[in-house]
Amino acid sequence: MTESALPTTSREWRLLSRPVGWPKPDDFELADAEIRQPGPGEVLVRNAYVSVDPYMRGRMSAAKSYVAPFELGKAMQGGAVGEVVASTAEGVSVGDHVLHFGGWREYATFDARQAVKVDPEAAPLSTYLGVLGMTGLTAYAGLLRTGSFKEGDSVFVSGAAGAVGSQVGQIARLKGASRVIGSAGSDEKVKLLVEEYGFDAAFNYKNGSVAAQLREAAPGGVDVYFDNVGGDHLEAAIGSLNEKGRIVICGMISVYNNTEPAPGPKNLARLIATRGRIEGFLVGDHYDLQPEFVQEVGGWVRSGELKYRETVVEGIENNLEAFLGVLRGDNTGKMIVKL
């Protein structure tokens, strides 16, 4: 596409007001914005796929956190992958494909230093937002570094059919876990975990007490718990934690839309007897693992040893609904919007 053939406007999603509880459509707008041609050292990218992730809910609030809140009235950001359609940057050419954070819009203009080149011949473009992208690295770093996983560990993962959780369980299995247990929100997802992803056991947390179901699925206890949910899952994991067990706090999607503080686990004192450890982590602290992660996980993906699912929603106009779907648990694997 020549520069003269480019459209002059691009649709983008903006945050109009800070959601209280569950986000509502009135908190957002899909607006037309003028496409800015790249200045010195910049690129203009036509997005092919954009990511929606649970952490984005936190950015919709004004509370101070590890990442700046979305600005009201301005385009939101998120992971995206697309094709460079104009460039003034050395080393980045028209036709290159790049990963960047100018999501929630059709076209993005930004400093080329904020882009990472990706190879659509090595893997489908969408995988750079999921299994080979930030969610994949989150699983890899959280389990292996923060969770100090070692061969023979018993691993429990909540939100196990999601983009991060499904990869945590499979990496644990490939690295020699003695047992991998997952929880999910439907019987269909439970079946997927066992039959396709190779989990040793899985349960539907809606079918009864999480603590009781976990004790049944992991009679020998849990050495590593990878937490994507919080709430009763965290309390159950503490109750089943083995001596010197590790709990990795990646996310707590069960409390993201609460308007009142969620109660903490009632059994924290058990960590004294087990000498257990709870540690939160952010993937941004572990980008030094990126080369090792891409090499190892990329090999598993190519060989078919590590499987992944994507839930793909079509059209920028459905970006918000896709995001709300992630909060509801509608997705199996990574939720992605195809533009």
C-alpha positions as a Python dict, from the first residue, in 0.01 Angstrom:
ca = {
    (1, 'M'): (0, 0, 0),
    (2, 'T'): (144, 337, -95),
    (3, 'E'): (144, 623, 151),
    (4, 'S'): (-101, 817, -69),
    (5, 'A'): (-346, 524, -55),
    (6, 'L'): (-359, 523, 324),
    (7, 'P'): (-680, 635, 491),
    (8, 'T'): (-676, 969, 669),
    (9, 'T'): (-862, 856, 980),
    (10, 'S'): (-845, 559, 1214),
    (11, 'R'): (-1096, 428, 1467),
    (12, 'E'): (-978, 411, 1827),
    (13, 'W'): (-1131, 327, 2164),
    (14, 'R'): (-1123, 595, 2435),
    (15, 'L'): (-1202, 584, 2805),
    (16, 'L'): (-1462, 848, 2893),
    (17, 'S'): (-1513, 777, 3264),
    (18, 'R'): (-1360, 559, 3535),
    (19, 'P'): (-1570, 242, 3574),
    (20, 'V'): (-1715, 166, 3916),
    (21, 'G'): (-1754, -210, 3951),
    (22, 'W'): (-1811, -376, 3615),
    (23, 'P'): (-1718, -151, 3318),
    (24, 'K'): (-2020, -27, 3123),
    (25, 'P'): (-2038, 64, 2752),
    (26, 'D'): (-2110, 426, 2852),
    (27, 'D'): (-1761, 444, 3005),
    (28, 'F'): (-1609, 418, 2654),
    (29, 'E'): (-1641, 549, 2301),
    (30, 'L'): (-1522, 433, 1961),
    (31, 'A'): (-1404, 751, 1788),
    (32, 'D'): (-1244, 858, 1462),
    (33, 'A'): (-897, 1010, 1488),
    (34, 'E'): (-671, 1163, 1227),
    (35, 'I'): (-384, 938, 1126),
    (36, 'R'): (-55, 1115, 1200),
    (37, 'Q'): (224, 1059, 951),
    (38, 'P'): (550, 948, 1115),
    (39, 'G'): (802, 1209, 1222),
    (40, 'P'): (1177, 1146, 1247),
    (41, 'G'): (1249, 799, 1383),
    (42, 'E'): (883, 697, 1386),
    (43, 'V'): (671, 433, 1216),
    (44, 'L'): (307, 411, 1116),
    (45, 'V'): (160, 64, 1169),
    (46, 'R'): (-165, -86, 1046),
    (47, 'N'): (-269, -320, 1324),
    (48, 'A'): (-363, -675, 1229),
    (49, 'Y'): (-437, -810, 1578),
    (50, 'V'): (-482, -638, 1913),
    (51, 'S'): (-479, -787, 2260),
    (52, 'V'): (-728, -756, 2546),
    (53, 'D'): (-605, -864, 2889),
    (54, 'P'): (-733, -866, 3249),
    (55, 'Y'): (-467, -617, 3368),
    (56, 'M'): (-631, -348, 3154),
    (57, 'R'): (-915, -328, 3408),
    (58, 'G'): (-669, -185, 3660),
    (59, 'R'): (-559, 84, 3416),
    (60, 'M'): (-919, 204, 3389),
    (61, 'S'): (-908, 313, 3754),
    (62, 'A'): (-727, 621, 3880),
    (63, 'A'): (-557, 437, 4166),
    (64, 'K'): (-179, 440, 4168),
    (65, 'S'): (-44, 108, 4043),
    (66, 'Y'): (254, -46, 3866),
    (67, 'V'): (139, 103, 3535),
    (68, 'A'): (-11, 446, 3463),
    (69, 'P'): (-392, 470, 3436),
    (70, 'F'): (-550, 523, 3096),
    (71, 'E'): (-606, 893, 3031),
    (72, 'L'): (-967, 1001, 3001),
    (73, 'G'): (-1068, 1108, 2651),
    (74, 'K'): (-757, 959, 2491),
    (75, 'A'): (-694, 632, 2308),
    (76, 'M'): (-627, 336, 2535),
    (77, 'Q'): (-317, 121, 2490),
    (78, 'G'): (-249, -248, 2474),
    (79, 'G'): (-46, -507, 2292),
    (80, 'A'): (-80, -515, 1914),
    (81, 'V'): (95, -661, 1613),
    (82, 'G'): (77, -522, 1263),
    (83, 'E'): (246, -415, 942),
    (84, 'V'): (458, -105, 898),
    (85, 'V'): (296, 110, 626),
    (86, 'A'): (520, 419, 661),
    (87, 'S'): (859, 465, 823),
    (88, 'T'): (1125, 729, 876),
    (89, 'A'): (1321, 504, 1112),
    (90, 'E'): (1652, 345, 1025),
    (91, 'G'): (1630, -33, 1031),
    (92, 'V'): (1250, -52, 1007),
    (93, 'S'): (1104, -74, 658),
    (94, 'V'): (759, -63, 506),
    (95, 'G'): (631, -421, 502),
    (96, 'D'): (802, -521, 828),
    (97, 'H'): (581, -668, 1099),
    (98, 'V'): (617, -539, 1454),
    (99, 'L'): (489, -598, 1805),
    (100, 'H'): (405, -282, 2000),
    (101, 'F'): (165, -132, 2257),
    (102, 'G'): (-49, 91, 2035),
    (103, 'G'): (-353, -132, 2054),
    (104, 'W'): (-725, -47, 2084),
    (105, 'R'): (-698, 127, 1742),
    (106, 'E'): (-666, 49, 1373),
    (107, 'Y'): (-350, 253, 1301),
    (108, 'A'): (-74, 365, 1538),
    (109, 'T'): (213, 611, 1496),
    (110, 'F'): (498, 588, 1747),
    (111, 'D'): (874, 589, 1806),
    (112, 'A'): (1026, 289, 1626),
    (113, 'R'): (1231, 211, 1938),
    (114, 'Q'): (903, 98, 2100),
    (115, 'A'): (854, -170, 1834),
    (116, 'V'): (990, -525, 1823),
    (117, 'K'): (1019, -691, 1483),
    (118, 'V'): (844, -1027, 1451),
    (119, 'D'): (859, -1287, 1179),
    (120, 'P'): (521, -1397, 1035),
    (121, 'E'): (700, -1686, 861),
    (122, 'A'): (825, -1831, 1191),
    (123, 'A'): (485, -1827, 1361),
    (124, 'P'): (137, -1683, 1300),
    (125, 'L'): (123, -1312, 1383),
    (126, 'S'): (-139, -1363, 1651),
    (127, 'T'): (93, -1587, 1855),
    (128, 'Y'): (318, -1291, 1931),
    (129, 'L'): (36, -1156, 2148),
    (130, 'G'): (-15, -1486, 2329),
    (131, 'V'): (183, -1806, 2339),
    (132, 'L'): (505, -1638, 2213),
    (133, 'G'): (424, -1295, 2354),
    (134, 'M'): (369, -1125, 2687),
    (135, 'T'): (127, -1385, 2820),
    (136, 'G'): (365, -1667, 2732),
    (137, 'L'): (658, -1493, 2899),
    (138, 'T'): (438, -1430, 3202),
    (139, 'A'): (377, -1803, 3236),
    (140, 'Y'): (743, -1891, 3178),
    (141, 'A'): (894, -1635, 3417),
    (142, 'G'): (629, -1675, 3685),
    (143, 'L'): (658, -2052, 3706),
    (144, 'L'): (1030, -2100, 3656),
    (145, 'R'): (1179, -1791, 3821),
    (146, 'T'): (929, -1657, 4075),
    (147, 'G'): (786, -1999, 4152),
    (148, 'S'): (1130, -2163, 4159),
    (149, 'F'): (980, -2467, 3989),
    (150, 'K'): (1189, -2782, 3999),
    (151, 'E'): (1142, -3126, 3850),
    (152, 'G'): (908, -3338, 4059),
    (153, 'D'): (699, -3047, 4191),
    (154, 'S'): (320, -3074, 4210),
    (155, 'V'): (170, -2765, 4044),
    (156, 'F'): (-178, -2613, 4078),
    (157, 'V'): (-293, -2342, 3834),
    (158, 'S'): (-612, -2137, 3861),
    (159, 'G'): (-766, -1985, 3551),
    (160, 'A'): (-596, -2278, 3384),
    (161, 'A'): (-778, -2258, 3050),
    (162, 'G'): (-678, -1895, 2999),
    (163, 'A'): (-383, -1767, 2799),
    (164, 'V'): (-137, -1768, 3090),
    (165, 'G'): (-272, -2059, 3292),
    (166, 'S'): (-284, -2307, 3006),
    (167, 'Q'): (80, -2236, 2930),
    (168, 'V'): (189, -2261, 3295),
    (169, 'G'): (46, -2610, 3322),
    (170, 'Q'): (202, -2731, 2999),
    (171, 'I'): (545, -2586, 3081),
    (172, 'A'): (530, -2755, 3421),
    (173, 'R'): (445, -3085, 3254),
    (174, 'L'): (724, -3049, 2995),
    (175, 'K'): (970, -2962, 3272),
    (176, 'G'): (892, -3276, 3471),
    (177, 'A'): (619, -3190, 3722),
    (178, 'S'): (500, -3487, 3926),
    (179, 'R'): (139, -3367, 3896),
    (180, 'V'): (-36, -3073, 3726),
    (181, 'I'): (-380, -2964, 3845),
    (182, 'G'): (-596, -2690, 3697),
    (183, 'S'): (-921, -2516, 3777),
    (184, 'A'): (-1154, -2361, 3520),
    (185, 'G'): (-1507, -2228, 3497),
    (186, 'S'): (-1680, -2485, 3277),
    (187, 'D'): (-1688, -2858, 3223),
    (188, 'E'): (-1578, -2803, 2862),
    (189, 'K'): (-1266, -2620, 2977),
    (190, 'V'): (-1191, -2893, 3231),
    (191, 'K'): (-1207, -3151, 2954),
    (192, 'L'): (-973, -2939, 2741),
    (193, 'L'): (-716, -2916, 3022),
    (194, 'V'): (-696, -3292, 3067),
    (195, 'E'): (-743, -3417, 2712),
    (196, 'E'): (-552, -3156, 2509),
    (197, 'Y'): (-314, -2978, 2745),
    (198, 'G'): (-210, -3288, 2938),
    (199, 'F'): (-306, -3181, 3291),
    (200, 'D'): (-321, -3474, 3530),
    (201, 'A'): (-639, -3347, 3690),
    (202, 'A'): (-875, -3051, 3662),
    (203, 'F'): (-1200, -2934, 3819),
    (204, 'N'): (-1481, -2686, 3758),
    (205, 'Y'): (-1467, -2439, 4048),
    (206, 'K'): (-1840, -2370, 4003),
    (207, 'N'): (-1925, -2730, 4091),
    (208, 'G'): (-1846, -2706, 4461),
    (209, 'S'): (-1590, -2608, 4724),
    (210, 'V'): (-1256, -2519, 4565),
    (211, 'A'): (-1071, -2643, 4875),
    (212, 'A'): (-1247, -2981, 4869),
    (213, 'Q'): (-1201, -3028, 4495),
    (214, 'L'): (-833, -2935, 4520),
    (215, 'R'): (-773, -3183, 4803),
    (216, 'E'): (-928, -3455, 4589),
    (217, 'A'): (-727, -3359, 4278),
    (218, 'A'): (-399, -3317, 4469),
    (219, 'P'): (-403, -3571, 4755),
    (220, 'G'): (-27, -3529, 4792),
    (221, 'G'): (-52, -3153, 4830),
    (222, 'V'): (80, -2868, 4616),
    (223, 'D'): (439, -2746, 4583),
    (224, 'V'): (370, -2452, 4349),
    (225, 'Y'): (44, -2261, 4312),
    (226, 'F'): (18, -2019, 4018),
    (227, 'D'): (-260, -1776, 4105),
    (228, 'N'): (-461, -1599, 3836),
    (229, 'V'): (-782, -1575, 4038),
    (230, 'G'): (-733, -1496, 4408),
    (231, 'G'): (-1020, -1533, 4654),
    (232, 'D'): (-1122, -1885, 4749),
    (233, 'H'): (-860, -2033, 4515),
    (234, 'L'): (-577, -1868, 4709),
    (235, 'E'): (-719, -1983, 5039),
    (236, 'A'): (-757, -2337, 4908),
    (237, 'A'): (-399, -2341, 4780),
    (238, 'I'): (-265, -2229, 5118),
    (239, 'G'): (-463, -2515, 5274),
    (240, 'S'): (-302, -2771, 5040),
    (241, 'L'): (48, -2621, 5033),
    (242, 'N'): (335, -2858, 5105),
    (243, 'E'): (637, -2773, 5317),
    (244, 'K'): (839, -2493, 5153),
    (245, 'G'): (569, -2450, 4890),
    (246, 'R'): (560, -2141, 4671),
    (247, 'I'): (259, -1932, 4571),
    (248, 'V'): (302, -1710, 4267),
    (249, 'I'): (60, -1417, 4246),
    (250, 'C'): (11, -1329, 3880),
    (251, 'G'): (-345, -1195, 3887),
    (252, 'M'): (-664, -1185, 4091),
    (253, 'I'): (-939, -1155, 3834),
    (254, 'S'): (-1204, -1250, 4090),
    (255, 'V'): (-1164, -914, 4269),
    (256, 'Y'): (-1091, -672, 3982),
    (257, 'N'): (-1446, -536, 3967),
    (258, 'N'): (-1512, -531, 4342),
    (259, 'T'): (-1620, -198, 4484),
    (260, 'E'): (-1521, -300, 4838),
    (261, 'P'): (-1191, -456, 4951),
    (262, 'A'): (-1199, -834, 4921),
    (263, 'P'): (-1137, -1031, 5240),
    (264, 'G'): (-800, -1198, 5263),
    (265, 'P'): (-739, -1571, 5314),
    (266, 'K'): (-837, -1687, 5664),
    (267, 'N'): (-562, -1945, 5684),
    (268, 'L'): (-245, -1741, 5631),
    (269, 'A'): (-106, -1870, 5961),
    (270, 'R'): (-57, -2207, 5789),
    (271, 'L'): (238, -2052, 5604),
    (272, 'I'): (430, -2059, 5931),
    (273, 'A'): (409, -2436, 5963),
    (274, 'T'): (475, -2499, 5594),
    (275, 'R'): (744, -2228, 5568),
    (276, 'G'): (551, -2133, 5255),
    (277, 'R'): (617, -1828, 5042),
    (278, 'I'): (378, -1594, 4858),
    (279, 'E'): (531, -1363, 4599),
    (280, 'G'): (381, -1134, 4340),
    (281, 'F'): (554, -1059, 4013),
    (282, 'L'): (529, -846, 3700),
    (283, 'V'): (638, -975, 3363),
    (284, 'G'): (811, -642, 3292),
    (285, 'D'): (1078, -733, 3548),
    (286, 'H'): (1176, -1045, 3352),
    (287, 'Y'): (1234, -940, 2992),
    (288, 'D'): (1592, -1064, 3026),
    (289, 'L'): (1438, -1412, 2988),
    (290, 'Q'): (1288, -1325, 2649),
    (291, 'P'): (1558, -1488, 2427),
    (292, 'E'): (1560, -1808, 2633),
    (293, 'F'): (1179, -1812, 2642),
    (294, 'V'): (1135, -1767, 2266),
    (295, 'Q'): (1393, -2036, 2190),
    (296, 'E'): (1253, -2296, 2431),
    (297, 'V'): (880, -2231, 2401),
    (298, 'G'): (904, -2162, 2028),
    (299, 'G'): (1058, -2506, 1988),
    (300, 'W'): (775, -2668, 2184),
    (301, 'V'): (514, -2485, 1975),
    (302, 'R'): (676, -2590, 1647),
    (303, 'S'): (706, -2953, 1759),
    (304, 'G'): (347, -2961, 1881),
    (305, 'E'): (452, -3046, 2237),
    (306, 'L'): (294, -2724, 2365),
    (307, 'K'): (-57, -2656, 2242),
    (308, 'Y'): (-245, -2329, 2250),
    (309, 'R'): (-590, -2194, 2181),
    (310, 'E'): (-700, -1850, 2073),
    (311, 'T'): (-1044, -1692, 2099),
    (312, 'V'): (-1058, -1451, 1806),
    (313, 'V'): (-1314, -1171, 1785),
    (314, 'E'): (-1349, -989, 1452),
    (315, 'G'): (-1351, -611, 1417),
    (316, 'I'): (-1229, -308, 1613),
    (317, 'E'): (-1594, -228, 1690),
    (318, 'N'): (-1601, -544, 1907),
    (319, 'N'): (-1283, -464, 2101),
    (320, 'L'): (-1471, -360, 2415),
    (321, 'E'): (-1698, -664, 2412),
    (322, 'A'): (-1392, -889, 2374),
    (323, 'F'): (-1235, -723, 2680),
    (324, 'L'): (-1551, -769, 2886),
    (325, 'G'): (-1554, -1130, 2768),
    (326, 'V'): (-1211, -1183, 2925),
    (327, 'L'): (-1341, -1055, 3260),
    (328, 'R'): (-1639, -1292, 3232),
    (329, 'G'): (-1415, -1586, 3136),
    (330, 'D'): (-1568, -1627, 2791),
    (331, 'N'): (-1232, -1700, 2632),
    (332, 'T'): (-1045, -2026, 2595),
    (333, 'G'): (-677, -1940, 2566),
    (334, 'K'): (-575, -1593, 2451),
    (335, 'M'): (-848, -1344, 2361),
    (336, 'I'): (-747, -1154, 2047),
    (337, 'V'): (-925, -904, 1825),
    (338, 'K'): (-860, -938, 1452),
    (339, 'L'): (-883, -611, 1261),
}
